[in-house]
mmCIF file of N, CA and C in Angstrom:
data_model
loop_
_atom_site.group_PDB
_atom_site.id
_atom_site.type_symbol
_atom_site.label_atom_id
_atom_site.label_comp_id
_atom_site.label_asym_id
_atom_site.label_seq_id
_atom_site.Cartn_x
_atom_site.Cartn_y
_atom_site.Cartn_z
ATOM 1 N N UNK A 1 107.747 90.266 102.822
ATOM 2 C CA UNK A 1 107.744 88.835 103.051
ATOM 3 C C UNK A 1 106.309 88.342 102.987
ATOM 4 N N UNK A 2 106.007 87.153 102.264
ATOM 5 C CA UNK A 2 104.652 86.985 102.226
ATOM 6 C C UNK A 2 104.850 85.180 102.749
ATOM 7 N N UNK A 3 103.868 85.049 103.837
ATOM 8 C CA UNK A 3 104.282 83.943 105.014
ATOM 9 C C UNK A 3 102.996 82.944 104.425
ATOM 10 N N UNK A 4 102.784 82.280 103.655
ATOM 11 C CA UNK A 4 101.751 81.405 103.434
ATOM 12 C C UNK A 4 101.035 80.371 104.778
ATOM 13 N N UNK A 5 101.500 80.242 105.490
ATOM 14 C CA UNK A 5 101.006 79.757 106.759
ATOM 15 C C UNK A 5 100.365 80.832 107.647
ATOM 16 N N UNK A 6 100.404 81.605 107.527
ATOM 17 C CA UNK A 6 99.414 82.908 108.008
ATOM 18 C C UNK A 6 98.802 83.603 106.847
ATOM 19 N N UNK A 7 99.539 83.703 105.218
ATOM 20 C CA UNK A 7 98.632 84.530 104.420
ATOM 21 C C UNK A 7 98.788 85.870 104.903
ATOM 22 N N UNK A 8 100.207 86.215 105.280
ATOM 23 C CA UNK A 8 100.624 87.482 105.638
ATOM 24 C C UNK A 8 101.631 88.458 104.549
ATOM 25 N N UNK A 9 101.339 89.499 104.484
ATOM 26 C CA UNK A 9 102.504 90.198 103.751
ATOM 27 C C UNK A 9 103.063 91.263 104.887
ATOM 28 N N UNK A 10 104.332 91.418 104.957
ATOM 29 C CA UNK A 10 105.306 92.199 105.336
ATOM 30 C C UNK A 10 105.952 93.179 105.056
ATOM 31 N N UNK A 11 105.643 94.835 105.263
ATOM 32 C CA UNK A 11 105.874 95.769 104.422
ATOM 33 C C UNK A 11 106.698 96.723 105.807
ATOM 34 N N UNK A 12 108.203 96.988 105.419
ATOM 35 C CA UNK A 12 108.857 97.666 106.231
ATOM 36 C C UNK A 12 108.101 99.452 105.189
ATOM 37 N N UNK A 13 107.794 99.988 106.040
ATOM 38 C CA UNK A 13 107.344 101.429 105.569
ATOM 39 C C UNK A 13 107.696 102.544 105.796
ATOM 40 N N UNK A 14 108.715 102.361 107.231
ATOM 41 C CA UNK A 14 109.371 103.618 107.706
ATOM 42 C C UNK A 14 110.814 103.378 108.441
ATOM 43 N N UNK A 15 112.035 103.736 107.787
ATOM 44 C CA UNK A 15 113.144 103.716 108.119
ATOM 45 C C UNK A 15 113.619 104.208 109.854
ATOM 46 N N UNK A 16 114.130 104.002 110.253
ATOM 47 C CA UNK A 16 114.679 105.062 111.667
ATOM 48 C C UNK A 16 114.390 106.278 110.982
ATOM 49 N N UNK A 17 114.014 107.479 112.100
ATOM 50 C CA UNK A 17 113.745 108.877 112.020
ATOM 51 C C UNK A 17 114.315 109.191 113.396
ATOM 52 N N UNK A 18 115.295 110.700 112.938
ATOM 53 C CA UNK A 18 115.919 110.927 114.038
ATOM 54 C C UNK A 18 115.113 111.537 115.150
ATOM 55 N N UNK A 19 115.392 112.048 116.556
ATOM 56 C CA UNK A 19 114.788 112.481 117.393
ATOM 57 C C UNK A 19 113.531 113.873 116.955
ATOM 58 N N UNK A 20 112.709 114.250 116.900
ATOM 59 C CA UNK A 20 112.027 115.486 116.432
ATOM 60 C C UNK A 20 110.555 115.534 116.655
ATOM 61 N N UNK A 21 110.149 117.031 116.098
ATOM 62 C CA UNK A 21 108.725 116.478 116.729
ATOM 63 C C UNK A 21 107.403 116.789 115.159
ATOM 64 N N UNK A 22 108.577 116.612 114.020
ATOM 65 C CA UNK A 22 107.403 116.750 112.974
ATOM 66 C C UNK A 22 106.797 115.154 112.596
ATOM 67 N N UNK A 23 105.509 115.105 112.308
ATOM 68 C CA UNK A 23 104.849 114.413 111.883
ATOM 69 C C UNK A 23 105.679 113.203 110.260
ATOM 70 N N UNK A 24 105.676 112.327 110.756
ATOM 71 C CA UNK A 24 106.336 111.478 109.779
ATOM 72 C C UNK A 24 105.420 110.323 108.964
ATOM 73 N N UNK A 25 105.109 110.757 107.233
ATOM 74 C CA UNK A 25 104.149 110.214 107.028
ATOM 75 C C UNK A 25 104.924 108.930 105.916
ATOM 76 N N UNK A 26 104.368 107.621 106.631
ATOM 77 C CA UNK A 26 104.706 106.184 105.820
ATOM 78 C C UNK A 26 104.847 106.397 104.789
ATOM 79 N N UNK A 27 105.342 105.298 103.806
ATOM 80 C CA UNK A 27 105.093 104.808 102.183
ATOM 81 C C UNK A 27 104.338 103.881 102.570
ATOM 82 N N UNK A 28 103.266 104.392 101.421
ATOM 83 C CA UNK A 28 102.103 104.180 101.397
ATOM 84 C C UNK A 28 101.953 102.909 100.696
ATOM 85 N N UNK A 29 101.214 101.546 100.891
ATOM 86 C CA UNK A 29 101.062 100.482 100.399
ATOM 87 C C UNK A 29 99.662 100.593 99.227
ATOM 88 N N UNK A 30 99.811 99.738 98.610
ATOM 89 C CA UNK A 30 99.155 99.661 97.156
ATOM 90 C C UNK A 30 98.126 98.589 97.595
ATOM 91 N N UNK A 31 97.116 98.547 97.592
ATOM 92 C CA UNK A 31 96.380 97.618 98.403
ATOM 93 C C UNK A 31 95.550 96.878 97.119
ATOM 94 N N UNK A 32 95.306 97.784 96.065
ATOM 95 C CA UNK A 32 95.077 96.405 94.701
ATOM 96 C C UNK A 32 96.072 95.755 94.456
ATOM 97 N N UNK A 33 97.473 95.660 95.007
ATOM 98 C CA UNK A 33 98.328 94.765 94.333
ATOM 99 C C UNK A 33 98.244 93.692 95.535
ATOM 100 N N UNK A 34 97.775 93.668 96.731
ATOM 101 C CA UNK A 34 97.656 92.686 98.324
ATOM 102 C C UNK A 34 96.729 93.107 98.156
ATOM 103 N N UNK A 35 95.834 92.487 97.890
ATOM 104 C CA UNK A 35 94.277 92.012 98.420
ATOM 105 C C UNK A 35 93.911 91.227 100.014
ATOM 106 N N UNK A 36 93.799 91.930 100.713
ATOM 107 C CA UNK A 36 93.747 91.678 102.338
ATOM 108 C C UNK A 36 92.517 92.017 103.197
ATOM 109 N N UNK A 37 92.301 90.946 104.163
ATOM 110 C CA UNK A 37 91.109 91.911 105.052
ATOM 111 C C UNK A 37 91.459 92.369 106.032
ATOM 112 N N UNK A 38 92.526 92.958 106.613
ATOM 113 C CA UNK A 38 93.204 93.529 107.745
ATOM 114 C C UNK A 38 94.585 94.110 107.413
ATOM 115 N N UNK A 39 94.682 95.448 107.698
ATOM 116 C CA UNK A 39 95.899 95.940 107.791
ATOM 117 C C UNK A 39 96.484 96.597 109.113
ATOM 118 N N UNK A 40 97.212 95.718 109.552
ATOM 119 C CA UNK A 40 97.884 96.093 110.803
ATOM 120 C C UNK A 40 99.473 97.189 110.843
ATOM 121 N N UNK A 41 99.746 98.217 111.428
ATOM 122 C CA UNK A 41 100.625 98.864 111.443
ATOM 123 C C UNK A 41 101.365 98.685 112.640
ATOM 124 N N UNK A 42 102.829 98.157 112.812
ATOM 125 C CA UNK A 42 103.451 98.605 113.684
ATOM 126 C C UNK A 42 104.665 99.408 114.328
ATOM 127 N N UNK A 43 104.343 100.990 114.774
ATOM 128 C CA UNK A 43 105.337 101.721 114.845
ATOM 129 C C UNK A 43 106.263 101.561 116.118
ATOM 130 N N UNK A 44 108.342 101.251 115.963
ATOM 131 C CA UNK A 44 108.366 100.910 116.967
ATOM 132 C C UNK A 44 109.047 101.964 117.258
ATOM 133 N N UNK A 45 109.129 102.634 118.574
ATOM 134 C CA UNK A 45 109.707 103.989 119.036
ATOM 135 C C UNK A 45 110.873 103.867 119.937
ATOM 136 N N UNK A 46 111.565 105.000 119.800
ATOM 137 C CA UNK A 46 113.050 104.833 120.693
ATOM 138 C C UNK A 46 112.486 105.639 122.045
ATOM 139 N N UNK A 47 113.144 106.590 122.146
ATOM 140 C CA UNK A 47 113.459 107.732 123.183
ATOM 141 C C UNK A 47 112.066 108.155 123.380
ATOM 142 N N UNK A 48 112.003 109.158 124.068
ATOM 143 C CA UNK A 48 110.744 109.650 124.059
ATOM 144 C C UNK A 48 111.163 111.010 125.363
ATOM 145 N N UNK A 49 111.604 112.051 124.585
ATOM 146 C CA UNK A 49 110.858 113.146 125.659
ATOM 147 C C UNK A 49 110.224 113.557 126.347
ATOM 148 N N UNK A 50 110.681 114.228 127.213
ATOM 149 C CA UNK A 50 109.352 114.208 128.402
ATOM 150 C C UNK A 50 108.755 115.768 128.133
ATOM 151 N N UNK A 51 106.781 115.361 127.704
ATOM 152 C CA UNK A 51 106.029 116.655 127.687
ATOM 153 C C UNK A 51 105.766 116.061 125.989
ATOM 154 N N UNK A 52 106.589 115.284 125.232
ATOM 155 C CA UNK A 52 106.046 115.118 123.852
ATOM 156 C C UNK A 52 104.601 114.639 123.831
ATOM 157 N N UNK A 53 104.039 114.976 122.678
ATOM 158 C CA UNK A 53 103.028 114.000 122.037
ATOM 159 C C UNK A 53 102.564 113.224 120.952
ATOM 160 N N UNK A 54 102.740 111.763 121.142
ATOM 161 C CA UNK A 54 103.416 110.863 119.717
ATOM 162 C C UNK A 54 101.939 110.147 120.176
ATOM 163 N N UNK A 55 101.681 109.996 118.835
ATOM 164 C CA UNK A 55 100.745 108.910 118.572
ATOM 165 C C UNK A 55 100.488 107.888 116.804
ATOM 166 N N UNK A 56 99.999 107.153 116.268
ATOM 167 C CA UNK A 56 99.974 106.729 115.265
ATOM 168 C C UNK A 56 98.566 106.638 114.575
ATOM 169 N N UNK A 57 98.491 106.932 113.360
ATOM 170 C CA UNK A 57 97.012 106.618 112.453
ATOM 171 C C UNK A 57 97.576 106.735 111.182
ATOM 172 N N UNK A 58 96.036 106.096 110.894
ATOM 173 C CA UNK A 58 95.790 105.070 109.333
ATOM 174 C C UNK A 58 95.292 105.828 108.501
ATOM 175 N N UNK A 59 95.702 106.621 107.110
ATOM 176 C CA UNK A 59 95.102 107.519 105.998
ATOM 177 C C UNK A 59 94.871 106.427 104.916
ATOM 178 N N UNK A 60 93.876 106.992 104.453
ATOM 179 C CA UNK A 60 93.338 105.915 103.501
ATOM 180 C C UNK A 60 93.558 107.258 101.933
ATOM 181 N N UNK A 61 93.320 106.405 101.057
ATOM 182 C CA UNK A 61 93.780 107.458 99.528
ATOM 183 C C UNK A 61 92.941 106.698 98.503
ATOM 184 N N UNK A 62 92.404 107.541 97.506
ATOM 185 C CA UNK A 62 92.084 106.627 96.187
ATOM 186 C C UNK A 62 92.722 106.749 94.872
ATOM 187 N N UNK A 63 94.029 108.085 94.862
ATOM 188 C CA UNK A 63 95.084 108.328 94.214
ATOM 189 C C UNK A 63 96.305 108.213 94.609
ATOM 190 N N UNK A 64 96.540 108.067 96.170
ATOM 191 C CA UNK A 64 97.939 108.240 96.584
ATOM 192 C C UNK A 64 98.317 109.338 96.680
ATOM 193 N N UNK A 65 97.304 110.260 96.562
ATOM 194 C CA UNK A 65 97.884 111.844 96.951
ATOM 195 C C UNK A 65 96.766 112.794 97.452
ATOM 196 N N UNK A 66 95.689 112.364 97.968
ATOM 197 C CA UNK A 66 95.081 113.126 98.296
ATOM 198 C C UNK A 66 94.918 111.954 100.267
ATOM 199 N N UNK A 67 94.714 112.494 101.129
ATOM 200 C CA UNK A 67 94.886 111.459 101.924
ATOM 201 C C UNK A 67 93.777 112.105 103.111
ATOM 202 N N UNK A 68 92.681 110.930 103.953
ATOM 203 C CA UNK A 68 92.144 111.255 104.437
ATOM 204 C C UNK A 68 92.018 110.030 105.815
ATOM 205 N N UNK A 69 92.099 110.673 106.991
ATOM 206 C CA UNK A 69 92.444 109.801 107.988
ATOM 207 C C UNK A 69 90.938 108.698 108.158
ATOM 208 N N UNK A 70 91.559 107.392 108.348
ATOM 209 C CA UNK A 70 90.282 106.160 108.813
ATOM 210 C C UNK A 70 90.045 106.612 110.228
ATOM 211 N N UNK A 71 88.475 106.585 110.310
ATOM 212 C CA UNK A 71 87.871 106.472 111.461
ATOM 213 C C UNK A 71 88.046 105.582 112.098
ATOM 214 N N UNK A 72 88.392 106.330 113.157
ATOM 215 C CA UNK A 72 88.629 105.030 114.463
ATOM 216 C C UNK A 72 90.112 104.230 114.240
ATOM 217 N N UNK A 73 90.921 105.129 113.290
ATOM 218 C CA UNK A 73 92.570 104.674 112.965
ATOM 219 C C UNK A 73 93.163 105.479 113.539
ATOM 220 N N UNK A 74 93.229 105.767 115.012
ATOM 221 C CA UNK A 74 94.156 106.226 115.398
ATOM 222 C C UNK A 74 94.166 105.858 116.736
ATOM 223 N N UNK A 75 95.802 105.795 116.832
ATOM 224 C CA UNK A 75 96.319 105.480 118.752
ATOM 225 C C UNK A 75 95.693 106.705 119.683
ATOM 226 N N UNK A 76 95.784 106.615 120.876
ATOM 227 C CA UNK A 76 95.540 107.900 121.714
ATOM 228 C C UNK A 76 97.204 107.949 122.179
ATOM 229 N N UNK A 77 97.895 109.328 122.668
ATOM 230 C CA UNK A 77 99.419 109.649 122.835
ATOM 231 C C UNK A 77 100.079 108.219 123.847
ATOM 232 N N UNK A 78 100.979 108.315 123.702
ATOM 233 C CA UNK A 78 101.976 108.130 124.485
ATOM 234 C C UNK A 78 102.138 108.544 125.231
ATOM 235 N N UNK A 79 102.567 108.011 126.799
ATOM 236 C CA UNK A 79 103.005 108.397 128.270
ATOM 237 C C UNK A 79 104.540 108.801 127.426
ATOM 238 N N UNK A 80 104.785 109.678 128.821
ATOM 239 C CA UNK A 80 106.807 110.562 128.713
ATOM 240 C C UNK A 80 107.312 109.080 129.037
ATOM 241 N N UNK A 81 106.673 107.864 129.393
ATOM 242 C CA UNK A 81 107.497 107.078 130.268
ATOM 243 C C UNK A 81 107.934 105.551 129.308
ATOM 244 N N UNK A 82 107.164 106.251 128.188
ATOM 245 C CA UNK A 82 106.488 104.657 127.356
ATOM 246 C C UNK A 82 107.525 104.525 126.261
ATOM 247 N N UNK A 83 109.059 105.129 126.562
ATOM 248 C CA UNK A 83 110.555 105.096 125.515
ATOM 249 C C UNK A 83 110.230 103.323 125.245
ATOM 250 N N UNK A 84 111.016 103.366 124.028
ATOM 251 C CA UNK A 84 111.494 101.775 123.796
ATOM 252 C C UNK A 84 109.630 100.902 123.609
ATOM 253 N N UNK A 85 108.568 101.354 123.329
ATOM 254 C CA UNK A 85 107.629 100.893 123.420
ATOM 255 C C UNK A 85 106.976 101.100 121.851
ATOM 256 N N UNK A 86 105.949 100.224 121.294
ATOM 257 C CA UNK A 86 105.168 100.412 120.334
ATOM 258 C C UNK A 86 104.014 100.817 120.045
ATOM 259 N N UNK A 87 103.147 101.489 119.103
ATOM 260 C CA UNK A 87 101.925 102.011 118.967
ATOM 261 C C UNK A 87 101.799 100.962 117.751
ATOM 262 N N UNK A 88 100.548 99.988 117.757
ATOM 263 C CA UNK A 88 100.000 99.836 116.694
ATOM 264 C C UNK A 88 98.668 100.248 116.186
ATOM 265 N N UNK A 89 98.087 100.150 115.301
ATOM 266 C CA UNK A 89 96.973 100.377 114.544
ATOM 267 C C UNK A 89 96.417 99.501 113.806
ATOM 268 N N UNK A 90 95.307 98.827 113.656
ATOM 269 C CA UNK A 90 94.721 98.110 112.957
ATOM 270 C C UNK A 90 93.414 98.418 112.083
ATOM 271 N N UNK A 91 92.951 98.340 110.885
ATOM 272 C CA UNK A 91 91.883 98.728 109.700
ATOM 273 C C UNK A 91 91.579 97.241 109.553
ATOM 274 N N UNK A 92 90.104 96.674 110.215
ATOM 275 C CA UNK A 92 89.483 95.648 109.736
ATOM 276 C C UNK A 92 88.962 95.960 107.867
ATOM 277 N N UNK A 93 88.782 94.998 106.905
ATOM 278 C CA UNK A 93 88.409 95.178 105.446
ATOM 279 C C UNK A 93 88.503 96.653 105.249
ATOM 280 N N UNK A 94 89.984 97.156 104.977
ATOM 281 C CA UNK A 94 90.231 97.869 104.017
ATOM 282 C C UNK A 94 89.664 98.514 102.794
ATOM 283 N N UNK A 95 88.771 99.620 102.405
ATOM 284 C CA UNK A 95 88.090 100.074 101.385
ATOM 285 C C UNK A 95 88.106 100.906 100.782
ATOM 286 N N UNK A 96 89.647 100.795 100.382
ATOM 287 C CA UNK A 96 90.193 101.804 99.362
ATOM 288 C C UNK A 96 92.081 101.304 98.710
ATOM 289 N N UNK A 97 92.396 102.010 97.806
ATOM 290 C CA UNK A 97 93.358 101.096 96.986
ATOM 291 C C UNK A 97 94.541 101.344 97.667
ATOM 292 N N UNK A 98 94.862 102.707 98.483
ATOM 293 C CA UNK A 98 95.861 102.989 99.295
ATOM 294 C C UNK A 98 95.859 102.909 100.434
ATOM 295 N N UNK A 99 96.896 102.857 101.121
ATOM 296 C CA UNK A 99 97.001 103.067 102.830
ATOM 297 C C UNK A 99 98.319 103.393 103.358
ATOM 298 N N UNK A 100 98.268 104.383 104.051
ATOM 299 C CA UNK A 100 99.738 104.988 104.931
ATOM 300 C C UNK A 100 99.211 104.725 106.191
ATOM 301 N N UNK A 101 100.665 105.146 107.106
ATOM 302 C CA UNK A 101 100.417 105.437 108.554
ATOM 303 C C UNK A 101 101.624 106.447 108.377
ATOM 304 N N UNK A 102 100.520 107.235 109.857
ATOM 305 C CA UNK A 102 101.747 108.584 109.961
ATOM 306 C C UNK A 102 101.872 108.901 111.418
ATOM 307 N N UNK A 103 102.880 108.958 112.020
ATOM 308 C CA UNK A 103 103.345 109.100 112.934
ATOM 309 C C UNK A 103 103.270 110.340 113.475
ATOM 310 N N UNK A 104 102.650 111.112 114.116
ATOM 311 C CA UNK A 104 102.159 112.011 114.786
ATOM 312 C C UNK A 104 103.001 112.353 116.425
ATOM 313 N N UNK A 105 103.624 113.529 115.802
ATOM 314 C CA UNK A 105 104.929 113.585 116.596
ATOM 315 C C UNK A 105 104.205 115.099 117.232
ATOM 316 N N UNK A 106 104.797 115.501 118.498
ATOM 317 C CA UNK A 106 104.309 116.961 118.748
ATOM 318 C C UNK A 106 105.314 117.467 119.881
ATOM 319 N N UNK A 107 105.575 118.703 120.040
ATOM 320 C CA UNK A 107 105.632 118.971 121.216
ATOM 321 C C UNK A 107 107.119 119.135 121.627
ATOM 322 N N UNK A 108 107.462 117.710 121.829
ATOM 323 C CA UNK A 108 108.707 117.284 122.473
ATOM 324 C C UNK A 108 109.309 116.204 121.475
ATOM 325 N N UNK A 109 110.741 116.245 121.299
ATOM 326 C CA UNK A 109 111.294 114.728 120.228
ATOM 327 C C UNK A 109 110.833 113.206 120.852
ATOM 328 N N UNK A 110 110.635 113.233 119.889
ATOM 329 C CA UNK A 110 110.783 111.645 120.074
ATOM 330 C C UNK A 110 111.471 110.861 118.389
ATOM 331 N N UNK A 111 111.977 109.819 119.031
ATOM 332 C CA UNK A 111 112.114 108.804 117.864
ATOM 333 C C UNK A 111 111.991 107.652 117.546
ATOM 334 N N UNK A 112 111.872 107.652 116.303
ATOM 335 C CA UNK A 112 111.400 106.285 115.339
ATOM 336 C C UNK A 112 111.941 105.442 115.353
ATOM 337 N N UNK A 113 112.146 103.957 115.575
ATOM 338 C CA UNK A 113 113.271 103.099 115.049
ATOM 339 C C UNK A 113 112.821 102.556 113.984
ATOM 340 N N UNK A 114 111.502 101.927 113.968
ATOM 341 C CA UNK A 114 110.879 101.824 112.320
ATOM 342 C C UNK A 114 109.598 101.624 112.392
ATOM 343 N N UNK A 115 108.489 101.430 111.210
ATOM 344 C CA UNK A 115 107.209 100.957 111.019
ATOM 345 C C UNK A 115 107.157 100.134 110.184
ATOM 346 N N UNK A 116 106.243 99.438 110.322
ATOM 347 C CA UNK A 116 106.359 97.766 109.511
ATOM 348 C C UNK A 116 104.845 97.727 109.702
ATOM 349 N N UNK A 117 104.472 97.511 108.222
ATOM 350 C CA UNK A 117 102.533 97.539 107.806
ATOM 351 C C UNK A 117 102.703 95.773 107.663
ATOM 352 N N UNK A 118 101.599 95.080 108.173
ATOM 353 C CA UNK A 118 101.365 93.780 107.649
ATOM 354 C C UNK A 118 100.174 93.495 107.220
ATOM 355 N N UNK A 119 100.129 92.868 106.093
ATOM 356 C CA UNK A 119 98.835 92.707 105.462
ATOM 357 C C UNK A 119 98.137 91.226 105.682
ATOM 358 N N UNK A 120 97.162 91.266 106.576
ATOM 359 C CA UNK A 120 96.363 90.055 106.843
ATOM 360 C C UNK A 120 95.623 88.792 106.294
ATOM 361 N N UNK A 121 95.670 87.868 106.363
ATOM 362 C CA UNK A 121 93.955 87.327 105.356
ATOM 363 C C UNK A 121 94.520 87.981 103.904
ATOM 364 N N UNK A 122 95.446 87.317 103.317
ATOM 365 C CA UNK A 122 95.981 88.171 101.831
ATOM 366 C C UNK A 122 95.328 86.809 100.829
ATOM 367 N N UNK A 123 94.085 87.440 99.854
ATOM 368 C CA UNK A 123 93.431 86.810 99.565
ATOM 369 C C UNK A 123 93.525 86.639 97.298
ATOM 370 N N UNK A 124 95.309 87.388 97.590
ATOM 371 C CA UNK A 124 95.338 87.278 95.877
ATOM 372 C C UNK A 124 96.631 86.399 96.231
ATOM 373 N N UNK A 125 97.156 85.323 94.906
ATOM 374 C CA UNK A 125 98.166 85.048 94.974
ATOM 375 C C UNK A 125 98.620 84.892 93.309
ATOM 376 N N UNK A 126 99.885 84.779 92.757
ATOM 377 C CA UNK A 126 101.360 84.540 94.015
ATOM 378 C C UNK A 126 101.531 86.069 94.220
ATOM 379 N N UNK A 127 102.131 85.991 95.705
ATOM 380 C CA UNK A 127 102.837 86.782 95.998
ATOM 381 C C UNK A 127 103.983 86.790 96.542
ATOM 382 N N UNK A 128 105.014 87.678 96.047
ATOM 383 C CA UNK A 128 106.328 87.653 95.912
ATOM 384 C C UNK A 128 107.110 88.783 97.615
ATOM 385 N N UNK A 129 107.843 88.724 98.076
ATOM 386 C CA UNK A 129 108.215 89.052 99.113
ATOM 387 C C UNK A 129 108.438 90.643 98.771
ATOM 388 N N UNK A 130 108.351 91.524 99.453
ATOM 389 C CA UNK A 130 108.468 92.802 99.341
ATOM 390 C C UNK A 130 109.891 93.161 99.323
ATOM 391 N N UNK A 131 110.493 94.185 98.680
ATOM 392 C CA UNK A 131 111.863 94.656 98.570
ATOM 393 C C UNK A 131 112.108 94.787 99.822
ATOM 394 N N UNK A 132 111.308 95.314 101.078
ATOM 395 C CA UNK A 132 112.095 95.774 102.278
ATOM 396 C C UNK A 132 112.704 94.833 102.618
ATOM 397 N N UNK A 133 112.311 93.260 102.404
ATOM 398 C CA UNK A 133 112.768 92.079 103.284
ATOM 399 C C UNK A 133 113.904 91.397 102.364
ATOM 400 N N UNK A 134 114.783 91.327 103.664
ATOM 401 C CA UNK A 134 116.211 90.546 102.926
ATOM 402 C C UNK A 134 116.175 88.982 102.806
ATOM 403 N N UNK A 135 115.694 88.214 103.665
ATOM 404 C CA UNK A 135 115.432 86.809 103.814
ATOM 405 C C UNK A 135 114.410 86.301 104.813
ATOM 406 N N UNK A 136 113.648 85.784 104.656
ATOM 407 C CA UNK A 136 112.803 85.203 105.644
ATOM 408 C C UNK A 136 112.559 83.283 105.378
ATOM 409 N N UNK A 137 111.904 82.783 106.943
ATOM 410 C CA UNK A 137 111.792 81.580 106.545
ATOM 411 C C UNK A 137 110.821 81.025 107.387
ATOM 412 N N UNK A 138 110.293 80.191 106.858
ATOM 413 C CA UNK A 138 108.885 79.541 107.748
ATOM 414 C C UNK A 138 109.703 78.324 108.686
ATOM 415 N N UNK A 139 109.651 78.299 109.819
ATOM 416 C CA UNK A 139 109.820 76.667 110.314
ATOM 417 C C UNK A 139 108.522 75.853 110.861
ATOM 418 N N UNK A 140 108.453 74.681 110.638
ATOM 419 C CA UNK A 140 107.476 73.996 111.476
ATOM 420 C C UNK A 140 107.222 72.599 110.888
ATOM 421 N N UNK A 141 106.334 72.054 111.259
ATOM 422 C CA UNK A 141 106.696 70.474 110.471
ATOM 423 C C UNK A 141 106.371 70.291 109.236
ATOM 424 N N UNK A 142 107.047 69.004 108.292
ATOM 425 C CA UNK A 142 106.835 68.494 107.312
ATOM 426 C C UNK A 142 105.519 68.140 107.140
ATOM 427 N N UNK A 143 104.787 68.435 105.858
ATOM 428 C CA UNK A 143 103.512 67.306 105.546
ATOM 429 C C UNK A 143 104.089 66.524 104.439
#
């Protein structure tokens, strides 16, 4: 979804993942096709075992296949207590053509309900709404 009153794009990146404790890594956004100065990630979590260790960070790529984590892109864990709660992540000016987030599972299950990347300050246009999104709509007043 790309929201012209914020200059936002909307990228669903990670489906539900069932309870477990392997590491679950995003689809990765194309960042020459959204030209942005902020990429915000938000992972939202179900359950959460007690003794797991879940946390979230930002890999940056300049092929899409070689992947190396952003400094200072990552959450610190999750409390056993913090079920039903979110980890986000944020990358002020982005400086490179790719970007994932990967969900950093350990220990004990936990689960995913989804991750959703939004792209900030989106400074190319037109841009067209992303496949993840089925309908969206702006309200607010007429000019």
């Amino acid at each position: 979804m790309y929201n012209p009153s914020t200059r936002e794009v909307i990228v669903r990146v990670s489906n539900a993942v069932a309870a477990g404790t392997s590491s679950v890594n995003c689809t990765a956004v194309n960042l020459a096709s959204v030209v942005g100065d902020v990429v915000r990630v938000i992972a939202c979590m179900g359950t959460l075992t007690s003794t797991q260790v879940t946390s979230l960070k930002l890999q940056s790529s300049s092929d899409n296949s070689t992947w190396t984590d952003v400094t200072g892109g990552a959450t610190g864990n999750m409390a056993d207590a913090d079920s039903n709660k979110m980890l986000i992540a944020e990358w002020i000016r982005p400086n490179t053509q790719y970007v994932r987030a990967v969900v950093v599972r350990g220990t004990a299950n936990a689960v995913i309900d989804s991750v959703v990347m939004i792209i900030g300050n989106v400074r190319s246009e037109p841009i067209t709404a992303d496949t993840s999104v089925s309908k969206s709509v702006v309200a607010g007043p007429s000019y």
